[in-house]
CSV table of C-alpha atoms in Angstrom, one decimal:
chain,number,residue,atom,x,y,z
A,984,MET,CA,18.4,-5.4,2.1
A,985,ASN,CA,21.7,-4.6,0.3
A,986,ALA,CA,22.7,-1.4,-1.4
A,987,SER,CA,21.6,-2.5,-4.8
A,988,ASP,CA,18.2,-3.4,-3.5
A,989,ALA,CA,17.8,0.1,-2.1
A,990,ALA,CA,18.7,2.0,-5.3
A,991,GLY,CA,16.2,4.8,-5.8
A,992,VAL,CA,14.6,4.7,-2.4
A,993,SER,CA,17.2,6.7,-0.4
A,994,GLY,CA,15.7,10.1,0.5
A,995,ARG,CA,12.2,9.2,-0.5
A,996,THR,CA,9.3,9.9,1.8
A,997,ILE,CA,7.2,6.7,2.1
A,998,VAL,CA,3.9,6.6,3.9
A,999,LEU,CA,3.0,3.3,5.5
A,1000,ALA,CA,-0.6,3.6,6.4
A,1001,GLY,CA,-1.8,1.2,9.2
A,1002,ALA,CA,1.8,0.1,10.0
A,1003,THR,CA,1.5,-1.0,13.6
A,1004,SER,CA,1.7,-4.8,12.9
A,1005,ASP,CA,4.9,-6.7,13.3
A,1006,SER,CA,5.3,-6.8,9.5
A,1007,GLY,CA,4.7,-3.1,9.3
A,1008,LEU,CA,7.5,-2.5,11.8
A,1009,ALA,CA,9.9,-4.8,10.0
A,1010,VAL,CA,9.1,-3.1,6.7
A,1011,ALA,CA,9.6,0.4,8.2
A,1012,ARG,CA,13.0,-0.6,9.7
A,1013,ALA,CA,14.2,-2.0,6.4
A,1014,LEU,CA,13.2,1.1,4.5
A,1015,ILE,CA,14.7,3.4,7.1
A,1016,ALA,CA,18.0,1.5,6.9
A,1017,ALA,CA,17.9,2.0,3.2
A,1018,GLY,CA,17.7,5.8,3.6
A,1019,ALA,CA,14.0,6.4,3.2
A,1020,HIS,CA,12.0,8.8,5.4
A,1021,VAL,CA,9.1,6.6,6.6
A,1022,VAL,CA,5.9,8.1,7.9
A,1023,ALA,CA,4.0,5.4,9.8
A,1024,THR,CA,0.3,5.8,10.8
A,1025,GLY,CA,-1.8,4.0,13.3
A,1026,ARG,CA,-4.7,4.6,15.7
A,1027,SER,CA,-2.8,4.0,18.9
A,1028,ALA,CA,0.1,6.1,20.2
A,1029,ALA,CA,1.3,3.1,22.3
A,1030,ARG,CA,1.4,0.8,19.2
A,1031,LEU,CA,3.2,3.5,17.2
A,1032,GLU,CA,6.0,3.8,19.8
A,1033,PRO,CA,8.1,0.9,18.4
A,1034,LEU,CA,7.9,2.6,14.9
A,1035,HIS,CA,9.0,5.9,16.4
A,1036,ALA,CA,11.9,4.2,18.2
A,1037,ALA,CA,12.9,2.7,14.9
A,1038,GLY,CA,13.2,6.2,13.4
A,1039,ALA,CA,9.9,6.6,11.6
A,1040,GLN,CA,7.8,9.7,11.8
A,1041,VAL,CA,4.6,8.6,13.4
A,1042,GLU,CA,1.1,10.0,12.9
A,1043,ILE,CA,-2.0,9.0,14.8
A,1044,ALA,CA,-4.6,8.6,12.0
A,1045,ASP,CA,-7.0,5.9,10.9
A,1046,ALA,CA,-6.0,4.5,7.5
A,1047,THR,CA,-9.7,3.5,6.8
A,1048,SER,CA,-10.9,7.1,7.4
A,1049,LEU,CA,-11.0,9.5,4.4
A,1050,SER,CA,-11.1,12.5,6.7
A,1051,ASP,CA,-8.1,11.3,8.7
A,1052,MET,CA,-6.1,10.5,5.6
A,1053,THR,CA,-7.0,13.8,3.9
A,1054,ALA,CA,-5.9,15.7,6.9
A,1055,LEU,CA,-2.7,13.7,7.0
A,1056,ALA,CA,-2.0,14.4,3.3
A,1057,GLU,CA,-2.5,18.1,3.9
A,1058,ARG,CA,-0.1,18.1,6.9
A,1059,LEU,CA,2.6,16.1,5.1
A,1060,GLY,CA,2.6,17.8,1.7
A,1061,PRO,CA,4.9,16.2,-0.9
A,1062,VAL,CA,5.3,12.4,-0.6
A,1063,ASP,CA,6.9,9.8,-2.9
A,1064,ALA,CA,5.0,6.7,-2.1
A,1065,LEU,CA,2.0,5.4,-0.2
A,1066,VAL,CA,1.5,1.8,0.9
A,1067,PRO,CA,-1.6,0.9,2.9
A,1068,LEU,CA,-0.8,-2.1,5.2
A,1069,VAL,CA,-4.2,-2.8,6.9
A,1070,GLY,CA,-4.8,-6.5,6.6
A,1071,GLY,CA,-5.6,-9.7,8.4
A,1072,TRP,CA,-7.0,-13.1,7.8
A,1073,ARG,CA,-10.4,-14.7,8.7
A,1074,GLY,CA,-11.6,-17.8,7.0
A,1075,GLY,CA,-12.0,-21.6,6.9
A,1076,GLY,CA,-15.1,-23.8,7.1
A,1077,GLY,CA,-15.8,-23.9,3.4
A,1078,LEU,CA,-18.3,-21.7,1.7
A,1079,ALA,CA,-20.8,-22.3,4.6
A,1080,GLY,CA,-18.2,-20.9,7.0
A,1081,GLN,CA,-17.9,-17.6,5.2
A,1082,SER,CA,-19.7,-15.6,7.9
A,1083,ASP,CA,-20.9,-12.0,7.6
A,1084,GLU,CA,-18.9,-11.2,10.8
A,1085,ASP,CA,-15.7,-12.4,9.1
A,1086,PHE,CA,-16.4,-10.5,6.0
A,1087,LEU,CA,-16.9,-7.3,8.0
A,1088,ALA,CA,-13.7,-7.9,9.9
A,1089,LEU,CA,-11.8,-8.1,6.6
A,1090,LEU,CA,-13.4,-5.0,5.0
A,1091,PRO,CA,-11.0,-2.5,6.6
A,1092,ALA,CA,-8.3,-3.6,4.2
A,1093,LEU,CA,-10.4,-2.5,1.3
A,1094,GLU,CA,-11.5,0.7,3.1
A,1095,ALA,CA,-7.9,1.6,3.7
A,1096,VAL,CA,-7.0,1.2,0.0
A,1097,ARG,CA,-9.9,3.4,-0.9
A,1098,ALA,CA,-9.3,6.1,1.7
A,1099,THR,CA,-5.6,6.4,1.4
A,1100,SER,CA,-5.6,6.5,-2.5
A,1101,ARG,CA,-8.3,9.1,-2.6
A,1102,ALA,CA,-6.6,11.3,0.0
A,1103,PHE,CA,-3.1,11.2,-1.5
A,1104,ASP,CA,-4.1,11.1,-5.2
A,1105,ALA,CA,-3.2,14.7,-5.9
A,1106,ALA,CA,0.1,14.5,-3.9
A,1107,LEU,CA,1.2,11.3,-5.8
A,1108,ARG,CA,0.3,12.8,-9.2
A,1109,ALA,CA,2.2,15.9,-8.4
A,1110,ALA,CA,5.3,14.1,-7.2
A,1111,GLU,CA,8.4,13.6,-9.4
A,1112,ALA,CA,7.8,9.9,-9.3
A,1113,GLY,CA,4.8,9.1,-7.1
A,1114,ARG,CA,4.0,5.5,-6.3
A,1115,PHE,CA,0.9,3.8,-4.8
A,1116,ALA,CA,1.2,0.1,-3.9
A,1117,ILE,CA,-1.0,-2.4,-2.1
A,1118,VAL,CA,-0.3,-5.9,-0.7
A,1119,SER,CA,-2.6,-8.5,-2.1
A,1120,SER,CA,-2.7,-12.3,-2.1
A,1121,THR,CA,-2.2,-15.2,-4.6
A,1122,ALA,CA,-5.7,-16.2,-3.4
A,1123,VAL,CA,-7.1,-13.7,-5.9
A,1124,ALA,CA,-5.8,-15.9,-8.8
A,1125,ARG,CA,-7.0,-19.1,-7.2
A,1126,PRO,CA,-9.8,-18.4,-4.6
A,1127,LEU,CA,-10.8,-21.3,-2.4
A,1128,ALA,CA,-14.2,-21.8,-0.8
A,1129,GLY,CA,-12.7,-21.5,2.7
A,1130,GLY,CA,-11.2,-18.2,1.9
A,1131,ALA,CA,-13.9,-16.7,-0.3
A,1132,ASN,CA,-14.4,-13.6,2.0
A,1133,TYR,CA,-10.7,-12.9,2.0
A,1134,ALA,CA,-10.2,-13.4,-1.7
A,1135,ALA,CA,-13.2,-11.2,-2.5
A,1136,VAL,CA,-11.8,-8.3,-0.4
A,1137,LYS,CA,-8.4,-8.7,-2.0
A,1138,ALA,CA,-9.8,-8.9,-5.5
A,1139,ALA,CA,-11.8,-5.7,-4.8
A,1140,SER,CA,-8.7,-4.0,-3.5
A,1141,GLU,CA,-6.8,-5.0,-6.7
A,1142,ALA,CA,-9.6,-3.7,-8.9
A,1143,TRP,CA,-9.5,-0.3,-7.0
A,1144,THR,CA,-5.7,-0.2,-7.4
A,1145,ARG,CA,-5.9,-0.8,-11.1
A,1146,ALA,CA,-8.5,2.0,-11.3
A,1147,VAL,CA,-5.9,4.3,-9.6
A,1148,ALA,CA,-3.4,3.2,-12.3
A,1149,GLN,CA,-5.9,4.2,-15.0
A,1150,GLY,CA,-6.4,7.5,-13.4
A,1151,PHE,CA,-2.7,8.2,-13.2
A,1152,ALA,CA,-2.3,7.4,-16.9
A,1153,LYS,CA,-5.3,9.4,-18.0
A,1154,THR,CA,-4.1,12.5,-16.0
A,1155,ALA,CA,-0.7,12.4,-17.8
A,1156,ARG,CA,-2.3,11.8,-21.2
A,1157,ASP,CA,-4.9,14.6,-20.8
A,1158,ALA,CA,-2.2,17.0,-19.8
A,1159,GLY,CA,0.1,16.0,-22.6
A,1160,GLU,CA,2.9,15.3,-20.1
A,1161,PRO,CA,5.1,12.3,-19.3
A,1162,GLN,CA,3.5,9.9,-16.8
A,1163,ARG,CA,5.2,10.3,-13.4
A,1164,ALA,CA,2.9,8.3,-11.0
A,1165,ALA,CA,2.3,4.5,-11.0
A,1166,SER,CA,0.0,2.2,-9.1
A,1167,VAL,CA,0.9,-1.4,-8.5
A,1168,VAL,CA,-0.2,-4.6,-6.8
A,1169,PHE,CA,2.1,-6.8,-4.8
A,1170,ARG,CA,0.9,-10.4,-4.4
A,1171,ALA,CA,2.2,-12.9,-1.9
A,1172,LYS,CA,1.1,-16.3,-0.7
A,1173,ALA,CA,2.5,-15.6,2.8
A,1174,LEU,CA,3.8,-12.1,3.4
A,1175,ASP,CA,7.5,-11.8,4.1
A,1176,SER,CA,8.5,-8.4,5.4
A,1177,GLU,CA,11.9,-8.4,3.9
A,1178,SER,CA,10.5,-9.3,0.4
A,1179,LEU,CA,7.9,-6.5,0.8
A,1180,ALA,CA,10.6,-4.0,1.8
A,1181,ARG,CA,12.7,-4.9,-1.2
A,1182,ALA,CA,9.7,-4.6,-3.5
A,1183,ILE,CA,8.9,-1.1,-2.1
A,1184,ALA,CA,12.5,0.0,-2.5
A,1185,GLY,CA,12.4,-1.2,-6.1
A,1186,LEU,CA,9.4,0.9,-7.1
A,1187,TRP,CA,11.7,3.4,-8.7
A,1188,ASP,CA,13.7,0.9,-10.7
A,1189,ASP,CA,11.3,1.3,-13.6
A,1190,ASP,CA,9.7,4.4,-15.0
A,1191,ALA,CA,6.0,5.0,-14.2
A,1192,THR,CA,4.7,4.0,-17.6
A,1193,GLU,CA,6.4,0.6,-17.4
A,1194,LEU,CA,5.5,0.1,-13.8
A,1195,ASN,CA,1.9,1.3,-13.8
A,1196,ASP,CA,-0.9,-1.3,-13.5
A,1197,ARG,CA,1.6,-4.2,-12.9
A,1198,ILE,CA,1.0,-7.2,-10.6
A,1199,ILE,CA,4.3,-8.1,-8.9
A,1200,ASP,CA,4.7,-11.5,-7.4
A,1201,LEU,CA,6.7,-11.3,-4.1
A,1202,ASP,CA,7.1,-15.1,-4.0
A,1203,ALA,CA,9.0,-15.2,-7.3
């Protein structure tokens, strides 16, 4: 990530919820290098240690738990952005292969979107330029039988994120104030950590009204 990519992100507090995957670590490192203060959450102290070593503030909290995320939001106070990173893939075998077990294994991604957005809603609306973003998939636009469970969870996550966007817009409209918070969807065919970090860093390149409710293609 070069200096122009990082414009607007330096000094921002960015919460990466469920960040203990390899991609979460890579995104955290890139954002820290760009000058952001990264708060990384996970359920395991051992799995959070590499993030701590990279310079992130680490918090033991379950991204799928509303109570955990609400407690975290209260501890942190003001934040600039929230990105839930709980994910994973289960699929194959055509429609007949879309098992209940696989569907339940994928559901935490949606649960994290719901829990984090609800817990941090007030903080993001109160921020000077609050941002909520999720990582989705191009599978939503072209779902395949062998990935129906996965596409369905991602589509539901996108619908929830768009509802967050409507809430941000309505809050500003009802208050008669300029909109400051925005909610967006990042879509990718195969997630590249560097592309995601650049996209997060670019969340402040546009004002909230222009950015809100957008779908941003990370493969473009």
